Short mmCIF file of C-alpha atoms and ligand atoms in Angstrom, two decimals:
data_model
loop_
_atom_site.label_atom_id
_atom_site.label_comp_id
_atom_site.label_asym_id
_atom_site.label_seq_id
_atom_site.Cartn_x
_atom_site.Cartn_y
_atom_site.Cartn_z
CA MET A 1 109.26 85.23 119.44
CA SER A 2 111.28 88.21 118.39
CA VAL A 3 110.86 91.88 119.13
CA LEU A 4 110.03 94.06 116.16
CA PRO A 5 111.80 97.34 115.49
CA THR A 6 110.01 100.53 116.45
CA ILE A 7 111.93 102.49 113.84
CA ILE A 8 112.73 101.20 110.40
CA GLN A 9 115.29 103.37 108.67
CA GLY A 10 113.77 103.30 105.19
CA GLY A 11 115.73 101.90 102.27
CA MET A 12 116.99 104.81 100.16
CA GLY A 13 118.38 104.18 96.73
CA ALA A 14 120.74 104.32 95.25
CA GLY A 15 123.43 104.13 97.89
CA VAL A 16 121.88 106.75 100.21
CA SER A 17 121.05 104.11 102.79
CA SER A 18 124.52 102.67 102.50
CA TRP A 19 126.06 99.99 104.74
CA ARG A 20 127.39 102.76 106.98
CA LEU A 21 123.96 104.23 107.69
CA ALA A 22 122.26 100.85 108.10
CA ARG A 23 124.99 99.68 110.47
CA ALA A 24 124.68 102.83 112.58
CA VAL A 25 120.91 102.39 112.91
CA SER A 26 121.05 98.66 113.62
CA GLN A 27 123.74 99.26 116.23
CA LEU A 28 121.23 101.50 117.98
CA GLY A 29 118.79 98.58 118.18
CA GLN A 30 116.45 99.76 115.42
CA LEU A 31 116.27 98.34 111.90
CA GLY A 32 118.97 99.62 109.57
CA VAL A 33 118.18 98.97 105.91
CA VAL A 34 120.61 99.11 103.01
CA SER A 35 119.32 99.97 99.58
CA GLY A 36 119.71 97.03 97.20
CA THR A 37 119.27 99.21 94.11
CA ALA A 38 122.20 99.18 91.65
CA LEU A 39 124.64 97.77 94.18
CA ASP A 40 126.56 96.08 91.35
CA LEU A 41 127.29 99.47 89.81
CA ILE A 42 128.05 101.06 93.17
CA LEU A 43 130.59 98.37 94.10
CA ALA A 44 132.24 98.70 90.69
CA ARG A 45 132.51 102.49 91.07
CA ARG A 46 133.73 102.37 94.68
CA LEU A 47 136.51 100.04 93.50
CA GLN A 48 137.37 102.37 90.60
CA ASP A 49 137.61 105.18 93.15
CA GLY A 50 140.37 103.19 94.85
CA ASP A 51 138.23 101.67 97.64
CA PRO A 52 138.96 104.39 100.23
CA GLY A 53 139.27 102.82 103.68
CA GLY A 54 139.52 99.31 102.19
CA HIS A 55 135.91 98.48 103.14
CA MET A 56 135.02 96.79 99.84
CA ARG A 57 138.14 94.63 100.07
CA ARG A 58 137.13 93.63 103.60
CA GLY A 59 133.64 92.67 102.41
CA LEU A 60 135.03 90.79 99.39
CA ASP A 61 137.35 88.80 101.66
CA ARG A 62 134.30 87.40 103.47
CA PHE A 63 132.64 86.11 100.28
CA PRO A 64 132.47 82.28 100.24
CA ASN A 65 133.83 81.97 96.68
CA ARG A 66 137.30 83.53 96.67
CA GLU A 67 137.86 83.31 92.88
CA MET A 68 134.62 85.14 92.16
CA ALA A 69 135.48 87.96 94.56
CA ASP A 70 139.00 88.23 93.12
CA ARG A 71 137.69 88.41 89.54
CA ILE A 72 135.63 91.44 90.52
CA TRP A 73 138.56 93.06 92.30
CA GLN A 74 140.80 92.55 89.30
CA THR A 75 138.22 93.90 86.86
CA TYR A 76 137.34 97.10 88.70
CA TYR A 77 139.91 98.05 91.34
CA VAL A 78 142.01 101.08 90.42
CA PRO A 79 144.81 101.68 92.97
CA GLY A 80 144.57 105.26 94.20
CA GLY A 81 141.35 105.79 92.24
CA LYS A 82 140.72 106.71 88.60
CA PRO A 83 141.73 110.21 87.46
CA GLN A 84 138.86 112.63 88.12
CA ARG A 85 138.21 113.39 84.43
CA ALA A 86 138.40 109.73 83.36
CA PRO A 87 135.12 107.88 82.81
CA TYR A 88 134.01 104.93 84.91
CA LYS A 89 133.94 101.57 83.13
CA LEU A 90 130.52 100.69 81.81
CA LEU A 91 128.96 97.46 83.05
CA PRO A 92 126.93 95.27 80.71
CA THR A 93 123.26 96.23 81.10
CA HIS A 94 120.85 93.82 82.74
CA SER A 95 118.54 91.72 80.61
CA LYS A 96 116.35 88.67 81.06
CA ASN A 97 119.45 86.50 80.63
CA SER A 98 122.13 88.78 82.05
CA PRO A 99 125.76 87.86 81.34
CA ILE A 100 127.24 85.63 83.99
CA GLU A 101 129.80 88.24 85.10
CA LEU A 102 127.00 90.72 85.80
CA GLN A 103 125.08 88.17 87.84
CA GLU A 104 128.26 87.44 89.81
CA LEU A 105 128.75 91.14 90.44
CA CYS A 106 125.17 91.40 91.73
CA VAL A 107 125.55 88.46 94.11
CA VAL A 108 128.86 89.73 95.45
CA ALA A 109 127.84 93.41 95.70
CA ASN A 110 124.69 92.59 97.69
CA PHE A 111 126.74 90.26 99.89
CA VAL A 112 129.35 92.95 100.57
CA GLU A 113 126.83 95.68 101.44
CA VAL A 114 124.93 93.49 103.91
CA THR A 115 128.12 92.02 105.38
CA LEU A 116 129.51 95.49 106.13
CA ALA A 117 126.18 96.67 107.58
CA ARG A 118 126.21 93.67 109.95
CA GLU A 119 129.72 94.28 111.26
CA GLY A 120 130.21 95.06 114.94
CA HIS A 121 126.76 94.12 116.28
CA ASN A 122 124.30 91.23 116.42
CA ASN A 123 121.14 93.04 115.39
CA ALA A 124 119.11 92.53 112.23
CA VAL A 125 119.86 94.41 109.02
CA GLY A 126 117.37 94.74 106.16
CA ILE A 127 117.64 95.31 102.42
CA ASN A 128 115.25 97.28 100.24
CA TYR A 129 114.47 96.66 96.59
CA LEU A 130 112.15 98.31 94.11
CA GLU A 131 109.86 95.73 92.52
CA LYS A 132 109.96 97.68 89.24
CA VAL A 133 113.71 97.13 88.91
CA GLN A 134 113.17 93.43 88.25
CA LEU A 135 116.10 92.29 86.15
CA PRO A 136 118.70 92.08 88.98
CA HIS A 137 116.26 90.68 91.60
CA LEU A 138 117.32 87.05 91.79
CA PRO A 139 121.12 87.31 92.06
CA SER A 140 120.76 90.39 94.29
CA ILE A 141 118.44 88.70 96.79
CA TYR A 142 120.58 85.59 96.91
CA GLY A 143 123.73 87.65 97.57
CA ALA A 144 122.01 89.51 100.42
CA MET A 145 120.76 86.22 101.91
CA LEU A 146 124.25 84.70 101.75
CA ALA A 147 125.34 87.60 103.96
CA GLY A 148 122.55 86.86 106.45
CA VAL A 149 120.14 89.68 105.71
CA GLY A 150 117.34 89.66 108.31
CA TYR A 151 114.63 91.57 106.45
CA VAL A 152 113.74 92.11 102.80
CA LEU A 153 111.51 95.12 102.19
CA MET A 154 110.02 95.82 98.80
CA GLY A 155 107.65 98.32 97.25
CA ALA A 156 107.30 100.29 93.98
CA GLY A 157 105.25 97.52 92.43
CA VAL A 158 103.43 94.45 93.62
CA PRO A 159 106.02 91.95 94.86
CA LEU A 160 103.71 88.91 95.00
CA ARG A 161 106.38 86.42 93.99
CA ILE A 162 109.19 87.54 96.28
CA PRO A 163 108.14 85.53 99.37
CA GLY A 164 108.42 82.32 97.32
CA VAL A 165 111.88 83.34 96.11
CA LEU A 166 113.00 83.80 99.73
CA ASP A 167 111.65 80.36 100.64
CA ARG A 168 113.57 78.69 97.83
CA PHE A 169 116.83 80.55 98.36
CA ALA A 170 116.76 79.70 102.07
CA ASN A 171 117.45 76.13 100.89
CA HIS A 172 119.83 77.22 98.09
CA GLU A 173 117.23 75.98 95.61
CA PRO A 174 116.83 77.57 92.15
CA ALA A 175 114.19 80.29 91.96
CA THR A 176 112.35 81.91 89.08
CA TYR A 177 110.82 85.35 88.59
CA LEU A 178 108.36 86.43 85.93
CA LEU A 179 109.51 89.54 84.07
CA GLN A 180 106.86 92.13 83.28
CA VAL A 181 106.99 92.61 79.51
CA THR A 182 104.84 95.30 77.88
CA GLY A 183 102.84 93.84 75.01
CA ALA A 184 103.71 90.21 75.80
CA ASP A 185 101.05 87.55 75.85
CA GLU A 186 100.66 85.09 78.68
CA GLY A 187 102.39 82.29 76.80
CA GLY A 188 105.69 84.04 75.98
CA ASP A 189 108.79 83.06 77.91
CA ARG A 190 109.29 85.77 80.49
CA THR A 191 110.83 83.62 83.19
CA MET A 192 114.14 84.60 84.76
CA VAL A 193 115.99 81.79 86.54
CA PHE A 194 118.75 81.78 89.13
CA ALA A 195 120.33 78.60 90.45
CA PRO A 196 122.49 79.37 93.51
CA LYS A 197 124.58 76.22 93.39
CA ALA A 198 125.89 77.16 89.95
CA PHE A 199 127.38 80.29 91.50
CA VAL A 200 128.67 79.54 94.94
CA VAL A 201 129.74 75.94 94.99
CA ARG A 202 131.76 75.57 98.17
CA ASP A 203 130.96 75.93 101.86
CA LEU A 204 127.34 76.93 101.43
CA PRO A 205 126.26 78.39 104.75
CA SER A 206 122.87 77.42 106.14
CA LEU A 207 120.49 80.31 105.57
CA THR A 208 117.51 81.66 107.45
CA ARG A 209 114.58 82.92 105.42
CA PRO A 210 114.47 86.72 105.92
CA THR A 211 111.35 88.44 107.21
CA PHE A 212 109.47 89.88 104.24
CA ILE A 213 107.84 93.29 104.49
CA ALA A 214 105.82 94.71 101.61
CA ILE A 215 105.65 98.48 101.19
CA VAL A 216 102.18 99.52 100.07
CA SER A 217 100.13 102.67 99.85
CA SER A 218 96.54 101.44 99.68
CA ASN A 219 94.20 99.05 101.44
CA THR A 220 93.65 97.16 98.20
CA LEU A 221 97.34 96.53 97.73
CA ALA A 222 97.77 95.48 101.37
CA THR A 223 94.98 92.92 101.02
CA THR A 224 96.26 91.70 97.64
CA MET A 225 99.72 91.15 99.09
CA LEU A 226 98.32 89.00 101.87
CA ARG A 227 95.87 87.02 99.76
CA LYS A 228 97.85 86.43 96.61
CA SER A 229 101.52 86.17 97.56
CA ASP A 230 103.16 82.83 96.93
CA GLY A 231 104.63 82.73 100.44
CA LYS A 232 104.47 84.45 103.79
CA VAL A 233 104.25 88.23 104.03
CA ASP A 234 105.41 89.09 107.55
CA GLY A 235 104.49 92.74 107.76
CA LEU A 236 103.53 95.89 105.88
CA VAL A 237 104.90 99.40 105.60
CA ILE A 238 102.06 101.77 104.80
CA GLU A 239 103.62 104.66 102.93
CA GLY A 240 101.88 107.97 102.30
CA TYR A 241 102.46 110.45 99.50
CA THR A 242 104.63 112.88 101.49
CA ALA A 243 107.43 110.27 101.64
CA GLY A 244 110.74 110.74 99.84
CA GLY A 245 111.62 108.84 96.69
CA HIS A 246 108.89 107.53 94.39
CA ASN A 247 105.26 107.90 95.46
CA ALA A 248 102.28 105.84 94.36
CA PRO A 249 100.30 107.85 91.78
CA PRO A 250 97.03 109.40 93.00
CA ARG A 251 93.90 107.28 92.45
CA GLY A 252 91.86 108.21 89.41
CA LYS A 253 92.79 110.64 86.68
CA LEU A 254 96.04 112.57 87.22
CA GLN A 255 95.28 116.18 88.14
CA LEU A 256 97.92 118.83 88.74
CA ASP A 257 97.78 121.89 90.98
CA GLU A 258 98.99 125.38 89.95
CA ARG A 259 102.61 124.39 90.79
CA GLY A 260 102.38 121.33 88.55
CA GLU A 261 102.29 118.80 91.39
CA ALA A 262 100.00 115.77 91.44
CA ILE A 263 96.90 116.33 93.58
CA TYR A 264 96.18 113.67 96.16
CA GLY A 265 92.80 113.48 97.84
CA GLU A 266 90.66 111.51 100.25
CA ARG A 267 90.70 108.42 98.04
CA ASP A 268 94.44 108.19 98.61
CA ALA A 269 94.12 107.95 102.38
CA VAL A 270 94.63 104.48 103.86
CA ASP A 271 91.98 103.18 106.27
CA LEU A 272 94.07 102.03 109.23
CA THR A 273 91.17 100.21 110.84
CA LYS A 274 91.17 97.83 107.89
CA ILE A 275 94.94 97.49 108.05
CA ARG A 276 94.69 96.58 111.75
CA GLU A 277 92.06 93.96 110.88
CA LEU A 278 94.61 92.18 108.66
CA GLY A 279 96.25 91.14 111.94
CA MET A 280 99.85 91.68 111.06
CA PRO A 281 102.54 94.13 112.16
CA PHE A 282 102.62 97.38 110.22
CA TRP A 283 104.74 100.51 110.19
CA LEU A 284 103.63 103.95 109.01
CA ALA A 285 105.81 105.97 106.62
CA GLY A 286 105.73 109.42 105.06
CA GLY A 287 106.09 112.31 107.50
CA TYR A 288 106.54 110.11 110.60
CA GLY A 289 110.02 111.36 111.51
CA SER A 290 109.17 112.94 114.85
CA HIS A 291 108.44 111.79 118.37
CA GLU A 292 104.85 113.06 118.12
CA LYS A 293 104.18 111.16 114.88
CA LEU A 294 105.77 108.00 116.28
CA THR A 295 103.49 108.25 119.31
CA GLU A 296 100.52 108.76 116.98
CA ALA A 297 101.50 105.71 114.90
CA LEU A 298 101.80 103.51 118.00
CA ALA A 299 98.42 104.74 119.21
CA ALA A 300 96.95 103.75 115.82
CA GLY A 301 98.13 100.18 116.36
CA ALA A 302 101.33 100.33 114.32
CA ALA A 303 104.48 98.50 115.42
CA GLY A 304 106.33 101.72 114.63
CA VAL A 305 107.35 103.96 111.78
CA GLN A 306 109.57 103.87 108.71
CA VAL A 307 111.60 107.06 108.34
CA GLY A 308 113.63 108.15 105.33
CA THR A 309 114.19 111.89 104.94
CA ALA A 310 115.57 112.46 108.45
CA PHE A 311 118.20 109.75 107.89
CA ALA A 312 119.02 110.80 104.30
CA PHE A 313 120.71 113.99 105.53
CA CYS A 314 122.56 112.59 108.56
CA GLU A 315 126.34 112.14 108.58
CA GLU A 316 126.30 108.39 107.89
CA SER A 317 124.10 108.54 104.80
CA GLY A 318 125.66 107.93 101.39
CA LEU A 319 124.56 111.29 99.93
CA SER A 320 127.57 113.47 99.05
CA GLN A 321 128.58 115.63 101.99
CA ASN A 322 128.37 118.82 99.91
CA HIS A 323 124.74 118.09 98.89
CA LYS A 324 123.81 117.42 102.52
CA ARG A 325 125.51 120.58 103.69
CA THR A 326 123.94 122.77 100.99
CA LEU A 327 120.45 121.43 101.62
CA LEU A 328 120.80 121.73 105.40
CA ALA A 329 121.89 125.35 104.92
CA LYS A 330 118.78 125.93 102.79
CA VAL A 331 116.60 124.37 105.49
CA LEU A 332 118.11 126.70 108.09
CA ALA A 333 117.63 129.69 105.78
CA GLY A 334 113.99 128.69 105.20
CA THR A 335 114.55 128.32 101.42
CA ALA A 336 114.40 124.52 101.06
CA ARG A 337 111.66 123.32 98.68
CA VAL A 338 110.49 119.87 97.63
CA PHE A 339 108.56 119.33 94.41
CA THR A 340 106.56 116.20 93.59
CA ASP A 341 107.46 115.82 89.92
CA PRO A 342 104.77 113.78 88.14
CA PHE A 343 106.89 113.29 85.00
CA ALA A 344 110.60 113.05 85.91
CA SER A 345 110.84 109.33 86.64
CA PRO A 346 110.91 106.83 83.78
CA THR A 347 108.91 104.54 86.07
CA SER A 348 105.97 106.98 85.57
CA PHE A 349 105.49 107.17 89.36
CA PRO A 350 105.60 110.70 90.85
CA PHE A 351 109.11 111.38 92.16
CA LYS A 352 109.93 113.86 94.93
CA VAL A 353 112.74 116.25 94.12
CA ALA A 354 114.57 118.74 96.35
CA ARG A 355 115.23 122.03 94.54
CA LEU A 356 119.00 122.41 94.33
CA GLU A 357 121.08 124.75 92.17
CA GLY A 358 123.40 122.82 89.84
CA SER A 359 121.13 119.77 89.87
CA LEU A 360 118.63 118.42 87.35
CA SER A 361 115.83 120.04 89.37
CA GLU A 362 116.77 123.24 87.47
CA ASP A 363 115.46 123.60 83.90
CA GLU A 364 118.68 124.91 82.35
CA ILE A 365 120.73 122.04 83.80
CA TYR A 366 118.15 119.50 82.65
CA SER A 367 117.94 120.88 79.12
CA SER A 368 121.74 121.04 78.75
CA ARG A 369 122.13 117.30 79.43
CA PRO A 370 122.55 115.16 76.32
CA ARG A 371 120.12 112.24 76.59
CA VAL A 372 122.12 109.07 77.15
CA CYS A 373 120.95 105.74 78.55
CA ASP A 374 123.97 103.66 79.53
CA LEU A 375 123.02 102.24 82.94
CA GLY A 376 119.55 100.98 82.18
CA TYR A 377 118.14 99.97 85.60
CA LEU A 378 114.77 101.64 84.96
CA ARG A 379 114.29 100.30 81.43
CA GLU A 380 110.99 98.70 80.59
CA ALA A 381 111.00 95.28 78.93
CA TYR A 382 108.75 95.14 75.87
CA ARG A 383 107.86 92.65 73.19
CA THR A 384 109.21 93.51 69.73
CA PRO A 385 107.12 92.92 66.56
CA SER A 386 109.23 89.81 65.88
CA GLY A 387 108.27 88.40 69.28
CA THR A 388 111.60 88.89 71.09
CA ILE A 389 112.13 90.90 74.28
CA ASP A 390 113.92 94.26 74.12
CA TYR A 391 114.32 97.15 76.57
CA ARG A 392 113.58 100.88 76.42
CA CYS A 393 113.62 103.87 78.77
CA SER A 394 111.55 107.00 78.33
CA ALA A 395 114.58 109.07 79.40
CA GLU A 396 116.78 107.70 76.61
CA PRO A 397 117.25 109.66 73.34
CA VAL A 398 113.76 110.37 72.02
CA THR A 399 114.33 108.93 68.54
CA THR A 400 115.67 105.69 70.02
CA TYR A 401 112.70 105.38 72.35
CA VAL A 402 110.20 106.06 69.58
CA SER A 403 111.97 103.64 67.22
CA LYS A 404 111.32 100.97 69.87
CA GLY A 405 107.59 101.65 69.77
CA GLY A 406 107.52 104.11 72.70
CA ARG A 407 105.20 107.14 72.57
CA VAL A 408 106.91 110.49 72.11
CA GLU A 409 104.65 112.12 74.74
CA ASP A 410 105.99 109.68 77.33
CA THR A 411 109.48 111.17 76.94
CA PHE A 412 108.50 114.73 77.98
CA GLY A 413 110.25 115.87 81.15
CA LYS A 414 111.84 112.46 81.75
CA LYS A 415 115.11 112.52 83.68
CA CYS A 416 117.89 109.94 83.75
CA LEU A 417 117.58 108.91 87.39
CA CYS A 418 120.23 106.19 87.02
CA ASN A 419 123.02 108.63 86.20
CA ALA A 420 121.72 111.32 88.57
CA LEU A 421 121.51 108.97 91.54
CA MET A 422 125.14 107.94 90.98
CA ALA A 423 126.09 111.63 90.97
CA ASN A 424 124.15 112.13 94.23
CA ILE A 425 126.45 109.70 96.04
CA GLY A 426 129.71 110.98 94.58
CA HIS A 427 130.16 108.66 91.58
CA PRO A 428 129.09 110.82 88.62
CA GLN A 429 129.95 109.58 85.14
CA VAL A 430 132.29 111.86 83.17
CA ARG A 431 131.77 112.00 79.41
CA ASN A 432 134.56 112.89 76.94
CA GLY A 433 136.58 114.31 79.82
CA LYS A 434 134.18 117.28 79.88
CA TYR A 435 130.56 116.68 80.80
CA THR A 436 129.99 115.47 84.36
CA GLU A 437 126.59 114.01 85.18
CA HIS A 438 124.50 116.18 87.50
CA PRO A 439 122.69 115.09 90.67
CA LEU A 440 118.95 115.03 91.32
CA ILE A 441 118.23 114.74 95.03
CA THR A 442 115.05 113.14 96.24
CA SER A 443 113.58 113.97 99.64
CA GLY A 444 110.29 113.79 101.44
CA ASN A 445 108.25 116.89 102.28
CA GLU A 446 109.77 116.73 105.78
CA LEU A 447 113.03 118.12 104.44
CA THR A 448 112.04 121.55 105.72
CA GLU A 449 111.87 120.16 109.28
CA ILE A 450 115.20 118.35 109.57
CA SER A 451 117.06 121.12 111.39
CA ARG A 452 115.38 119.84 114.56
CA PHE A 453 117.90 116.99 114.61
CA LEU A 454 120.90 119.33 114.79
CA PRO A 455 122.50 119.25 118.24
CA VAL A 456 122.95 122.74 119.69
CA GLY A 457 125.88 124.51 118.01
CA SER A 458 126.35 121.80 115.37
CA SER A 459 125.89 122.05 111.61
CA THR A 460 125.46 118.29 111.09
CA TYR A 461 123.69 115.46 112.88
CA THR A 462 124.02 111.68 113.12
CA ALA A 463 121.71 108.68 112.89
CA SER A 464 121.90 108.53 116.66
CA ASP A 465 120.51 112.08 116.93
CA VAL A 466 117.52 111.01 114.79
CA VAL A 467 116.83 107.87 116.80
CA ALA A 468 117.22 109.73 120.11
CA LYS A 469 114.78 112.46 119.05
CA LEU A 470 112.18 109.97 117.83
CA MET A 471 112.41 107.81 120.94
CA SER A 472 112.50 110.61 123.50
CA GLY A 473 109.73 111.06 126.04
CA ARG A 474 107.07 108.72 127.27
CA TYR A 475 104.90 106.26 125.43
CA SER A 476 101.42 105.03 126.02
CA ARG A 477 102.86 101.52 126.13
CA PRO A 478 106.39 100.24 126.78
CA LEU A 479 108.64 100.29 123.71
CA GLY A 480 109.58 96.90 122.38
CA SER A 481 106.37 95.35 123.73
CA PHE A 482 105.40 94.49 120.16
CA SER A 483 106.42 90.98 119.34
CA CYS A 484 105.32 88.30 116.98
CA ASP A 485 106.35 84.90 115.74
CA ILE A 486 108.54 86.09 112.91
CA SER A 487 112.15 85.14 113.18
CA HIS A 488 115.06 87.34 112.32
CA ARG A 489 118.62 87.58 113.34
C1 LIG B 1 116.59 109.87 99.48
C2 LIG B 1 115.45 108.88 99.53
C3 LIG B 1 115.49 107.76 98.72
C4 LIG B 1 114.49 106.79 98.82
N1 LIG B 1 114.60 105.64 98.07
C5 LIG B 1 113.73 104.62 98.28
C6 LIG B 1 113.94 103.36 97.64
O1 LIG B 1 114.90 103.16 96.90
N2 LIG B 1 113.04 102.37 97.90
C7 LIG B 1 111.97 102.55 98.75
O2 LIG B 1 111.19 101.62 98.96
N3 LIG B 1 111.76 103.74 99.35
C8 LIG B 1 112.62 104.77 99.15
N4 LIG B 1 112.46 105.94 99.83
C9 LIG B 1 111.37 106.04 100.82
C10 LIG B 1 111.87 105.69 102.24
O3 LIG B 1 112.29 104.36 102.34
C11 LIG B 1 110.79 105.95 103.31
O4 LIG B 1 109.70 105.09 103.17
C12 LIG B 1 110.28 107.36 103.26
O5 LIG B 1 111.34 108.25 103.11
C13 LIG B 1 109.48 107.70 104.54
O6 LIG B 1 108.97 108.99 104.51
P1 LIG B 1 109.79 110.28 105.01
O7 LIG B 1 110.71 110.61 103.87
O8 LIG B 1 108.75 111.32 105.20
O9 LIG B 1 110.52 109.92 106.25
C14 LIG B 1 113.41 106.97 99.71
C15 LIG B 1 113.36 108.13 100.50
C16 LIG B 1 114.36 109.07 100.41
C17 LIG B 1 114.29 110.29 101.28
#
């Protein structure tokens, strides 16, 4: 029997819920979660920035295959960091059969992030992936498991085949994953394969299967996850549409209000009675970052809450310090605004955006950006007329997208999240020594409330301030009394 966390610090990509944040939260006895999105790219850019503090080197030194870790170091490490106006090296983009060096980078980068998050304590650490970003799944998950990740949390899609992958990797067995390919028929070969033993040959540690938590936003999806998964689903996060990051689209036809935001209605509400009847632990997310909302969630039968926005702006988060400071100042001035953009994300899910001068939330900054797609995490796989698989992104140059069979109307308002999210965490690409990629900060609607975490007289707050505020006061039942037969470290 193991005690479940009351607070899950939500996975925040890319790099916002970094190893530092997850470690801080897990050290406090709650569940710290690193984002598993684009960790290969993040490791490569941290190394090109000179690995300040030597943390990546420390993580690499723990990897079971020394030669593989050294290859990565030699390829990307720049002593003292690259010159500010120099571009970062481009990685090969992911594909159904990604080059071996990219798969290695994924395994190692996920290993390093989880290893660092687990340093200095014995509590569980989780990793979060977006189901829609499928191409790096297998090597990423294996790398995180090699580092002893305790929880895998996944949403933004229907991750029915992830539990089976965890089962197989726990025994270092090969696993497969079916790639979603637009326009492909059932028979086509869409299977991605990853065989652990081909990668890490020596000293394979024995692994424990991580606890798997699916992030869902409807009763239907919750039930589907439990009935149709190919392995055990251990819990659910029920996420509402005020949450930061991507949101599930509203049910039915998309309707916009006068501000241009998607309208959600009664059909989007989740019936918690039915969730309780599923008989498994669940956490509520989306506007649950306060003591009152935590108490409400516990009273509704939840094991606790998943909180993102409050942690995104604390000192340990991976967001650039200047973005945190500027947005906190806006919160204090009462001028912070969050917009649910129905079009920005190439995934076609609504994406929450904090209004910030100098970022892609502003029209003139967006329209001055030349469309370039050179990172490719959000590309959609599609079947070409000749029957092969190719990739396209609705934020890439319009003519390229249309030449690949994409519809021109799908490109309107699309923003390159891949490059923006790297800029958010201080690794913006620089083009021709002149153009520097701009950020685009995502946040939940609760952004306007985060000043409540500031200690008196302070202009910043820590993960510990968030946890202390949420856990303060009395509960209707003792904390930590929730337990179940799932195992985690
Ligand atoms: C900056 C930011 C990035 C996020 N990125 C992800 C992500 O990559 N994957 C995911 O499942 N959820 C993501 N989320 C959602 C959080 O994990 C969490 O469920 C949500 O923030 C909870 O609602 P709250 O923002 O009202 O606290 C993100 C949230 C924020 C604020």
